[in-house]
Every structure is written in structure tokens, then in C-alpha cells.
PDB file of C-alpha atoms in Angstrom:
ATOM      1  CA  UNK A  10      62.474 -51.873  92.605  1.00 47.00           C
ATOM      2  CA  UNK A  11      65.326 -50.168  90.774  1.00 51.00           C
ATOM      3  CA  UNK A  12      67.122 -46.871  90.628  1.00 51.00           C
ATOM      4  CA  UNK A  13      64.692 -45.391  88.109  1.00 55.00           C
ATOM      5  CA  UNK A  14      61.812 -45.901  90.557  1.00 74.00           C
ATOM      6  CA  UNK A  15      63.653 -44.377  93.504  1.00 85.00           C
ATOM      7  CA  UNK A  16      61.921 -41.200  94.546  1.00 90.00           C
ATOM      8  CA  UNK A  17      64.232 -38.215  94.323  1.00 94.00           C
ATOM      9  CA  UNK A  18      64.296 -35.916  97.337  1.00 94.00           C
ATOM     10  CA  UNK A  19      66.680 -33.304  98.718  1.00 95.00           C
ATOM     11  CA  UNK A  20      67.652 -35.670 101.544  1.00 96.00           C
ATOM     12  CA  UNK A  21      68.247 -38.637  99.222  1.00 97.00           C
ATOM     13  CA  UNK A  22      70.360 -36.362  97.026  1.00 97.00           C
ATOM     14  CA  UNK A  23      72.381 -35.216 100.048  1.00 96.00           C
ATOM     15  CA  UNK A  24      72.940 -38.776 101.300  1.00 97.00           C
ATOM     16  CA  UNK A  25      74.124 -39.965  97.891  1.00 98.00           C
ATOM     17  CA  UNK A  26      76.364 -36.919  97.408  1.00 97.00           C
ATOM     18  CA  UNK A  27      77.970 -37.422 100.815  1.00 97.00           C
ATOM     19  CA  UNK A  28      78.739 -41.110 100.309  1.00 98.00           C
ATOM     20  CA  UNK A  29      80.104 -40.333  96.842  1.00 98.00           C
ATOM     21  CA  UNK A  30      82.443 -37.883  98.562  1.00 96.00           C
ATOM     22  CA  UNK A  31      83.526 -40.556 101.053  1.00 96.00           C
ATOM     23  CA  UNK A  32      81.969 -43.703 102.550  1.00 97.00           C
ATOM     24  CA  UNK A  33      80.440 -42.855 105.934  1.00 96.00           C
ATOM     25  CA  UNK A  34      77.928 -43.814 108.595  1.00 94.00           C
ATOM     26  CA  UNK A  35      74.521 -42.194 109.061  1.00 93.00           C
ATOM     27  CA  UNK A  36      75.463 -40.083 112.056  1.00 91.00           C
ATOM     28  CA  UNK A  37      78.413 -38.574 110.164  1.00 93.00           C
ATOM     29  CA  UNK A  38      76.092 -37.724 107.255  1.00 95.00           C
ATOM     30  CA  UNK A  39      73.798 -35.848 109.603  1.00 92.00           C
ATOM     31  CA  UNK A  40      76.770 -34.076 111.237  1.00 91.00           C
ATOM     32  CA  UNK A  41      78.188 -32.938 107.891  1.00 91.00           C
ATOM     33  CA  UNK A  42      74.820 -31.673 106.676  1.00 92.00           C
ATOM     34  CA  UNK A  43      74.563 -29.535 109.819  1.00 88.00           C
ATOM     35  CA  UNK A  44      78.221 -28.438 109.862  1.00 87.00           C
ATOM     36  CA  UNK A  45      77.939 -27.284 106.259  1.00 87.00           C
ATOM     37  CA  UNK A  46      74.641 -25.495 106.963  1.00 85.00           C
ATOM     38  CA  UNK A  47      72.983 -27.720 104.385  1.00 90.00           C
ATOM     39  CA  UNK A  48      70.219 -28.291 106.916  1.00 89.00           C
ATOM     40  CA  UNK A  49      68.916 -24.975 105.567  1.00 87.00           C
ATOM     41  CA  UNK A  50      68.087 -26.769 102.307  1.00 90.00           C
ATOM     42  CA  UNK A  51      67.765 -30.404 103.455  1.00 92.00           C
ATOM     43  CA  UNK A  52      65.419 -31.353 106.286  1.00 90.00           C
ATOM     44  CA  UNK A  53      67.299 -33.435 108.858  1.00 87.00           C
ATOM     45  CA  UNK A  54      65.333 -32.248 111.885  1.00 83.00           C
ATOM     46  CA  UNK A  55      64.271 -35.844 112.514  1.00 82.00           C
ATOM     47  CA  UNK A  56      67.321 -38.091 112.754  1.00 74.00           C
ATOM     48  CA  UNK A  57      65.147 -41.033 111.769  1.00 87.00           C
ATOM     49  CA  UNK A  58      64.549 -39.501 108.327  1.00 92.00           C
ATOM     50  CA  UNK A  59      68.245 -40.002 107.460  1.00 94.00           C
ATOM     51  CA  UNK A  60      67.989 -43.670 108.411  1.00 94.00           C
ATOM     52  CA  UNK A  61      64.744 -44.114 106.456  1.00 95.00           C
ATOM     53  CA  UNK A  62      66.341 -42.531 103.400  1.00 96.00           C
ATOM     54  CA  UNK A  63      69.385 -44.803 103.715  1.00 97.00           C
ATOM     55  CA  UNK A  64      67.110 -47.855 103.931  1.00 96.00           C
ATOM     56  CA  UNK A  65      65.268 -46.772 100.779  1.00 97.00           C
ATOM     57  CA  UNK A  66      68.524 -46.170  98.886  1.00 98.00           C
ATOM     58  CA  UNK A  67      69.878 -49.544 100.056  1.00 97.00           C
ATOM     59  CA  UNK A  68      66.685 -51.307  98.998  1.00 97.00           C
ATOM     60  CA  UNK A  69      66.869 -49.701  95.568  1.00 97.00           C
ATOM     61  CA  UNK A  70      70.533 -50.575  95.047  1.00 98.00           C
ATOM     62  CA  UNK A  71      71.875 -47.014  95.154  1.00 98.00           C
ATOM     63  CA  UNK A  72      73.820 -47.568  98.380  1.00 98.00           C
ATOM     64  CA  UNK A  73      75.722 -50.564  99.692  1.00 98.00           C
ATOM     65  CA  UNK A  74      77.041 -51.473 103.117  1.00 97.00           C
ATOM     66  CA  UNK A  75      80.804 -51.128 103.121  1.00 95.00           C
ATOM     67  CA  UNK A  76      81.320 -52.419 106.658  1.00 94.00           C
ATOM     68  CA  UNK A  77      79.684 -52.740 110.034  1.00 92.00           C
ATOM     69  CA  UNK A  78      81.813 -52.305 113.133  1.00 88.00           C
ATOM     70  CA  UNK A  79      81.209 -52.276 116.831  1.00 83.00           C
ATOM     71  CA  UNK A  80      83.432 -50.599 119.364  1.00 83.00           C
ATOM     72  CA  UNK A  81      83.287 -51.516 123.024  1.00 84.00           C
ATOM     73  CA  UNK A  82      80.274 -49.988 124.802  1.00 83.00           C
ATOM     74  CA  UNK A  83      79.107 -48.407 121.537  1.00 82.00           C
ATOM     75  CA  UNK A  84      76.272 -49.351 119.191  1.00 83.00           C
ATOM     76  CA  UNK A  85      77.009 -50.943 115.827  1.00 86.00           C
ATOM     77  CA  UNK A  86      78.136 -48.478 113.198  1.00 91.00           C
ATOM     78  CA  UNK A  87      77.408 -49.198 109.552  1.00 95.00           C
ATOM     79  CA  UNK A  88      79.436 -47.409 106.890  1.00 97.00           C
ATOM     80  CA  UNK A  89      77.709 -46.913 103.535  1.00 98.00           C
ATOM     81  CA  UNK A  90      79.067 -46.270 100.069  1.00 98.00           C
ATOM     82  CA  UNK A  91      77.451 -45.416  96.755  1.00 98.00           C
ATOM     83  CA  UNK A  92      77.030 -48.091  94.137  1.00 98.00           C
ATOM     84  CA  UNK A  93      77.790 -47.323  90.502  1.00 98.00           C
ATOM     85  CA  UNK A  94      74.026 -47.141  89.938  1.00 98.00           C
ATOM     86  CA  UNK A  95      73.822 -44.714  92.859  1.00 98.00           C
ATOM     87  CA  UNK A  96      76.497 -42.468  91.350  1.00 98.00           C
ATOM     88  CA  UNK A  97      74.749 -42.415  87.974  1.00 98.00           C
ATOM     89  CA  UNK A  98      71.361 -41.809  89.589  1.00 98.00           C
ATOM     90  CA  UNK A  99      72.795 -38.907  91.596  1.00 98.00           C
ATOM     91  CA  UNK A 100      74.163 -37.320  88.421  1.00 98.00           C
ATOM     92  CA  UNK A 101      70.802 -37.721  86.688  1.00 97.00           C
ATOM     93  CA  UNK A 102      68.961 -36.242  89.670  1.00 97.00           C
ATOM     94  CA  UNK A 103      71.346 -33.284  89.705  1.00 97.00           C
ATOM     95  CA  UNK A 104      70.879 -32.640  85.987  1.00 98.00           C
ATOM     96  CA  UNK A 105      67.107 -32.724  86.453  1.00 96.00           C
ATOM     97  CA  UNK A 106      67.089 -30.591  89.606  1.00 96.00           C
ATOM     98  CA  UNK A 107      69.287 -27.934  87.999  1.00 96.00           C
ATOM     99  CA  UNK A 108      67.553 -27.871  84.615  1.00 97.00           C
ATOM    100  CA  UNK A 109      63.862 -28.290  85.422  1.00 95.00           C
ATOM    101  CA  UNK A 110      61.940 -25.913  87.688  1.00 94.00           C
ATOM    102  CA  UNK A 111      59.925 -27.982  90.146  1.00 91.00           C
ATOM    103  CA  UNK A 112      56.352 -27.114  90.933  1.00 91.00           C
ATOM    104  CA  UNK A 113      56.587 -26.620  94.672  1.00 90.00           C
ATOM    105  CA  UNK A 114      53.853 -25.626  97.069  1.00 92.00           C
ATOM    106  CA  UNK A 115      55.281 -23.406  99.831  1.00 93.00           C
ATOM    107  CA  UNK A 116      52.990 -22.063 102.553  1.00 96.00           C
ATOM    108  CA  UNK A 117      53.454 -18.333 101.976  1.00 97.00           C
ATOM    109  CA  UNK A 118      51.874 -18.223  98.486  1.00 97.00           C
ATOM    110  CA  UNK A 119      49.033 -20.392  99.806  1.00 97.00           C
ATOM    111  CA  UNK A 120      48.458 -17.886 102.611  1.00 97.00           C
ATOM    112  CA  UNK A 121      48.463 -15.063 100.061  1.00 98.00           C
ATOM    113  CA  UNK A 122      45.863 -16.918  97.993  1.00 96.00           C
ATOM    114  CA  UNK A 123      43.509 -16.916 100.978  1.00 95.00           C
ATOM    115  CA  UNK A 124      44.362 -13.487 102.386  1.00 95.00           C
ATOM    116  CA  UNK A 125      40.682 -12.432 102.783  1.00 94.00           C
ATOM    117  CA  UNK A 126      40.284 -15.028 105.555  1.00 94.00           C
ATOM    118  CA  UNK A 127      41.860 -12.375 107.790  1.00 95.00           C
ATOM    119  CA  UNK A 128      40.956  -8.736 108.125  1.00 94.00           C
ATOM    120  CA  UNK A 129      43.371  -6.345 106.394  1.00 96.00           C
ATOM    121  CA  UNK A 130      44.598  -5.312 109.856  1.00 95.00           C
ATOM    122  CA  UNK A 131      45.317  -8.919 110.872  1.00 96.00           C
ATOM    123  CA  UNK A 132      47.076  -9.565 107.576  1.00 97.00           C
ATOM    124  CA  UNK A 133      49.210  -6.444 108.043  1.00 98.00           C
ATOM    125  CA  UNK A 134      50.204  -7.481 111.575  1.00 98.00           C
ATOM    126  CA  UNK A 135      51.173 -10.959 110.357  1.00 98.00           C
ATOM    127  CA  UNK A 136      53.144  -9.496 107.440  1.00 99.00           C
ATOM    128  CA  UNK A 137      55.040  -7.194 109.790  1.00 99.00           C
ATOM    129  CA  UNK A 138      56.054 -10.243 111.830  1.00 99.00           C
ATOM    130  CA  UNK A 139      57.181 -11.972 108.651  1.00 99.00           C
ATOM    131  CA  UNK A 140      59.156  -8.898 107.585  1.00 99.00           C
ATOM    132  CA  UNK A 141      61.005  -8.871 110.917  1.00 99.00           C
ATOM    133  CA  UNK A 142      61.791 -12.592 110.577  1.00 99.00           C
ATOM    134  CA  UNK A 143      62.980 -12.130 106.983  1.00 99.00           C
ATOM    135  CA  UNK A 144      65.194  -9.198 107.983  1.00 99.00           C
ATOM    136  CA  UNK A 145      66.766 -11.331 110.716  1.00 98.00           C
ATOM    137  CA  UNK A 146      67.266 -14.233 108.303  1.00 97.00           C
ATOM    138  CA  UNK A 147      68.856 -11.944 105.720  1.00 98.00           C
ATOM    139  CA  UNK A 148      71.264 -10.556 108.324  1.00 98.00           C
ATOM    140  CA  UNK A 149      72.141 -14.077 109.483  1.00 95.00           C
ATOM    141  CA  UNK A 150      72.797 -15.222 105.910  1.00 95.00           C
ATOM    142  CA  UNK A 151      74.969 -12.175 105.230  1.00 96.00           C
ATOM    143  CA  UNK A 152      77.026 -12.815 108.371  1.00 94.00           C
ATOM    144  CA  UNK A 153      77.318 -16.545 107.659  1.00 90.00           C
ATOM    145  CA  UNK A 154      78.449 -15.941 104.095  1.00 91.00           C
ATOM    146  CA  UNK A 155      80.946 -13.234 105.076  1.00 92.00           C
ATOM    147  CA  UNK A 156      82.450 -15.512 107.730  1.00 90.00           C
ATOM    148  CA  UNK A 157      82.506 -18.555 105.464  1.00 88.00           C
ATOM    149  CA  UNK A 158      84.038 -16.862 102.422  1.00 85.00           C
ATOM    150  CA  UNK A 159      87.299 -16.452 104.315  1.00 87.00           C
ATOM    151  CA  UNK A 160      87.849 -20.222 104.435  1.00 87.00           C
ATOM    152  CA  UNK A 161      85.269 -21.882 102.168  1.00 84.00           C
ATOM    153  CA  UNK A 162      85.381 -21.648  98.369  1.00 88.00           C
ATOM    154  CA  UNK A 163      82.364 -19.888  96.847  1.00 90.00           C
ATOM    155  CA  UNK A 164      81.395 -23.150  95.126  1.00 90.00           C
ATOM    156  CA  UNK A 165      80.256 -24.459  98.502  1.00 87.00           C
ATOM    157  CA  UNK A 166      78.210 -21.367  99.282  1.00 89.00           C
ATOM    158  CA  UNK A 167      76.075 -21.042  96.150  1.00 93.00           C
ATOM    159  CA  UNK A 168      73.035 -22.491  97.949  1.00 93.00           C
ATOM    160  CA  UNK A 169      73.444 -19.726 100.555  1.00 92.00           C
ATOM    161  CA  UNK A 170      73.645 -17.136  97.760  1.00 95.00           C
ATOM    162  CA  UNK A 171      70.423 -18.557  96.320  1.00 96.00           C
ATOM    163  CA  UNK A 172      68.719 -18.509  99.714  1.00 95.00           C
ATOM    164  CA  UNK A 173      69.833 -14.922 100.230  1.00 97.00           C
ATOM    165  CA  UNK A 174      68.373 -13.895  96.870  1.00 98.00           C
ATOM    166  CA  UNK A 175      65.098 -15.655  97.704  1.00 97.00           C
ATOM    167  CA  UNK A 176      64.854 -14.078 101.151  1.00 98.00           C
ATOM    168  CA  UNK A 177      65.692 -10.612  99.768  1.00 99.00           C
ATOM    169  CA  UNK A 178      63.038 -10.945  97.055  1.00 99.00           C
ATOM    170  CA  UNK A 179      60.410 -12.174  99.505  1.00 98.00           C
ATOM    171  CA  UNK A 180      61.303  -9.348 101.896  1.00 99.00           C
ATOM    172  CA  UNK A 181      60.889  -6.762  99.135  1.00 99.00           C
ATOM    173  CA  UNK A 182      57.510  -8.254  98.193  1.00 99.00           C
ATOM    174  CA  UNK A 183      56.299  -8.442 101.809  1.00 99.00           C
ATOM    175  CA  UNK A 184      57.325  -4.825 102.456  1.00 99.00           C
ATOM    176  CA  UNK A 185      55.455  -3.679  99.345  1.00 99.00           C
ATOM    177  CA  UNK A 186      52.343  -5.627 100.302  1.00 99.00           C
ATOM    178  CA  UNK A 187      52.494  -4.302 103.867  1.00 99.00           C
ATOM    179  CA  UNK A 188      52.803  -0.744 102.511  1.00 99.00           C
ATOM    180  CA  UNK A 189      49.779  -1.297 100.265  1.00 98.00           C
ATOM    181  CA  UNK A 190      47.772  -2.595 103.226  1.00 98.00           C
ATOM    182  CA  UNK A 191      48.822   0.180 105.606  1.00 98.00           C
ATOM    183  CA  UNK A 192      48.118   2.904 103.006  1.00 98.00           C
ATOM    184  CA  UNK A 193      44.734   1.417 102.056  1.00 97.00           C
ATOM    185  CA  UNK A 194      45.738   0.665  98.441  1.00 98.00           C
ATOM    186  CA  UNK A 195      44.776  -2.958  99.082  1.00 98.00           C
ATOM    187  CA  UNK A 196      41.731  -3.694 101.170  1.00 96.00           C
ATOM    188  CA  UNK A 197      38.718  -5.959 101.330  1.00 95.00           C
ATOM    189  CA  UNK A 198      35.611  -6.559 103.378  1.00 90.00           C
ATOM    190  CA  UNK A 199      36.210  -9.205 105.989  1.00 73.00           C
ATOM    191  CA  UNK A 200      33.959 -12.133 105.072  1.00 70.00           C
ATOM    192  CA  UNK A 201      34.719 -14.983 107.476  1.00 76.00           C
TER     193      UNK A 201
END
């Protein structure tokens, strides 16, 4: 298997980008992703997923082992680095990810597609919960960005700006839909 057959994913992109920045071990990758709040855009909830991604990138020749060390009373620590093929693949992935909208399948639009499964009242109650969660997320993003801008260049916050725009747009939509439901402008006969 070669680089062209390696499946692109947000986590594989993050791993390659981190080792291009500096050779490092898996635990450090996971730490940096969390420290930089990139776990908002890259799923590292399961530590094993980082290791599985590293194994896949190693197998496909995009990563190489730089060194393996063992300190007293500590497990072995393997430091990884990007290969030249890995660097080129990362650049190609980035060009594709930035230029080509992906067809993604998030849960919220799927729930909207099947709205009549619930009564209008149930849908309104669920939307109000979502609105509260979105408002909290928007406030958290605003605070995080305001704090970070004092010591982090904007370049490293553009994903937070994007997330903020997405959350704000979804919040506006959810509020409008909730208003339509509460005012009776959108209704249906409960069928299920």
C-alpha cells in the first residue's frame, strides 16, 4: 500500500502536521492537540485512535520511526517523524481539504429530515435544549478566542473562527425554527 491509497482523515492530517512541525511521540501528539484546542476539530477522545492512525501512516510509508527509548520504570517511547512522502501527502491533503467541499453527514440535518417522528411540541423542546447548548458553546468560543488572541497569532485560531461562524449560523437557524414551531407557522400531524 502506498501514500496515494492512505485514507485521509482529520486525525491523520493532524498527526502528519505535528510530526512535520517536530518529531514526537504519540502521547505528545495527543497532548498538543488538546493544548491547542484542536480536539474540537480532531477526535482524540480515544487515545488508541492516535496509535491506530500512527500504525496506518507507518504502514503506508508516511511516517518513520526516528528512535525508540526507554527510561527507567517507564514504558518504551517511540518518536516518529514524517517521511518525504508523508510531507508531500500532507500538502496534497491540505490542498484538497481547503479547495473541495466534502459531503459530510452530520446528525442535526438528519434529525431535521425526520422531524415528523416527533410531535411539534417535542421537537420544540429539543430545539430549545439545542439553542441553550449552542449559546453556551458560542460564549465559550468567544472567551477562548479573546483569551488566546493576546498570546497566539490569529493564524492559529482560524479553525476557532470557523467553528464560531458555524455555531452562530446554526444558532440563528435553530432560533428561527423554534420560533416557527412555537408560533404555529410550522406544524404537522404526529404520525408515529
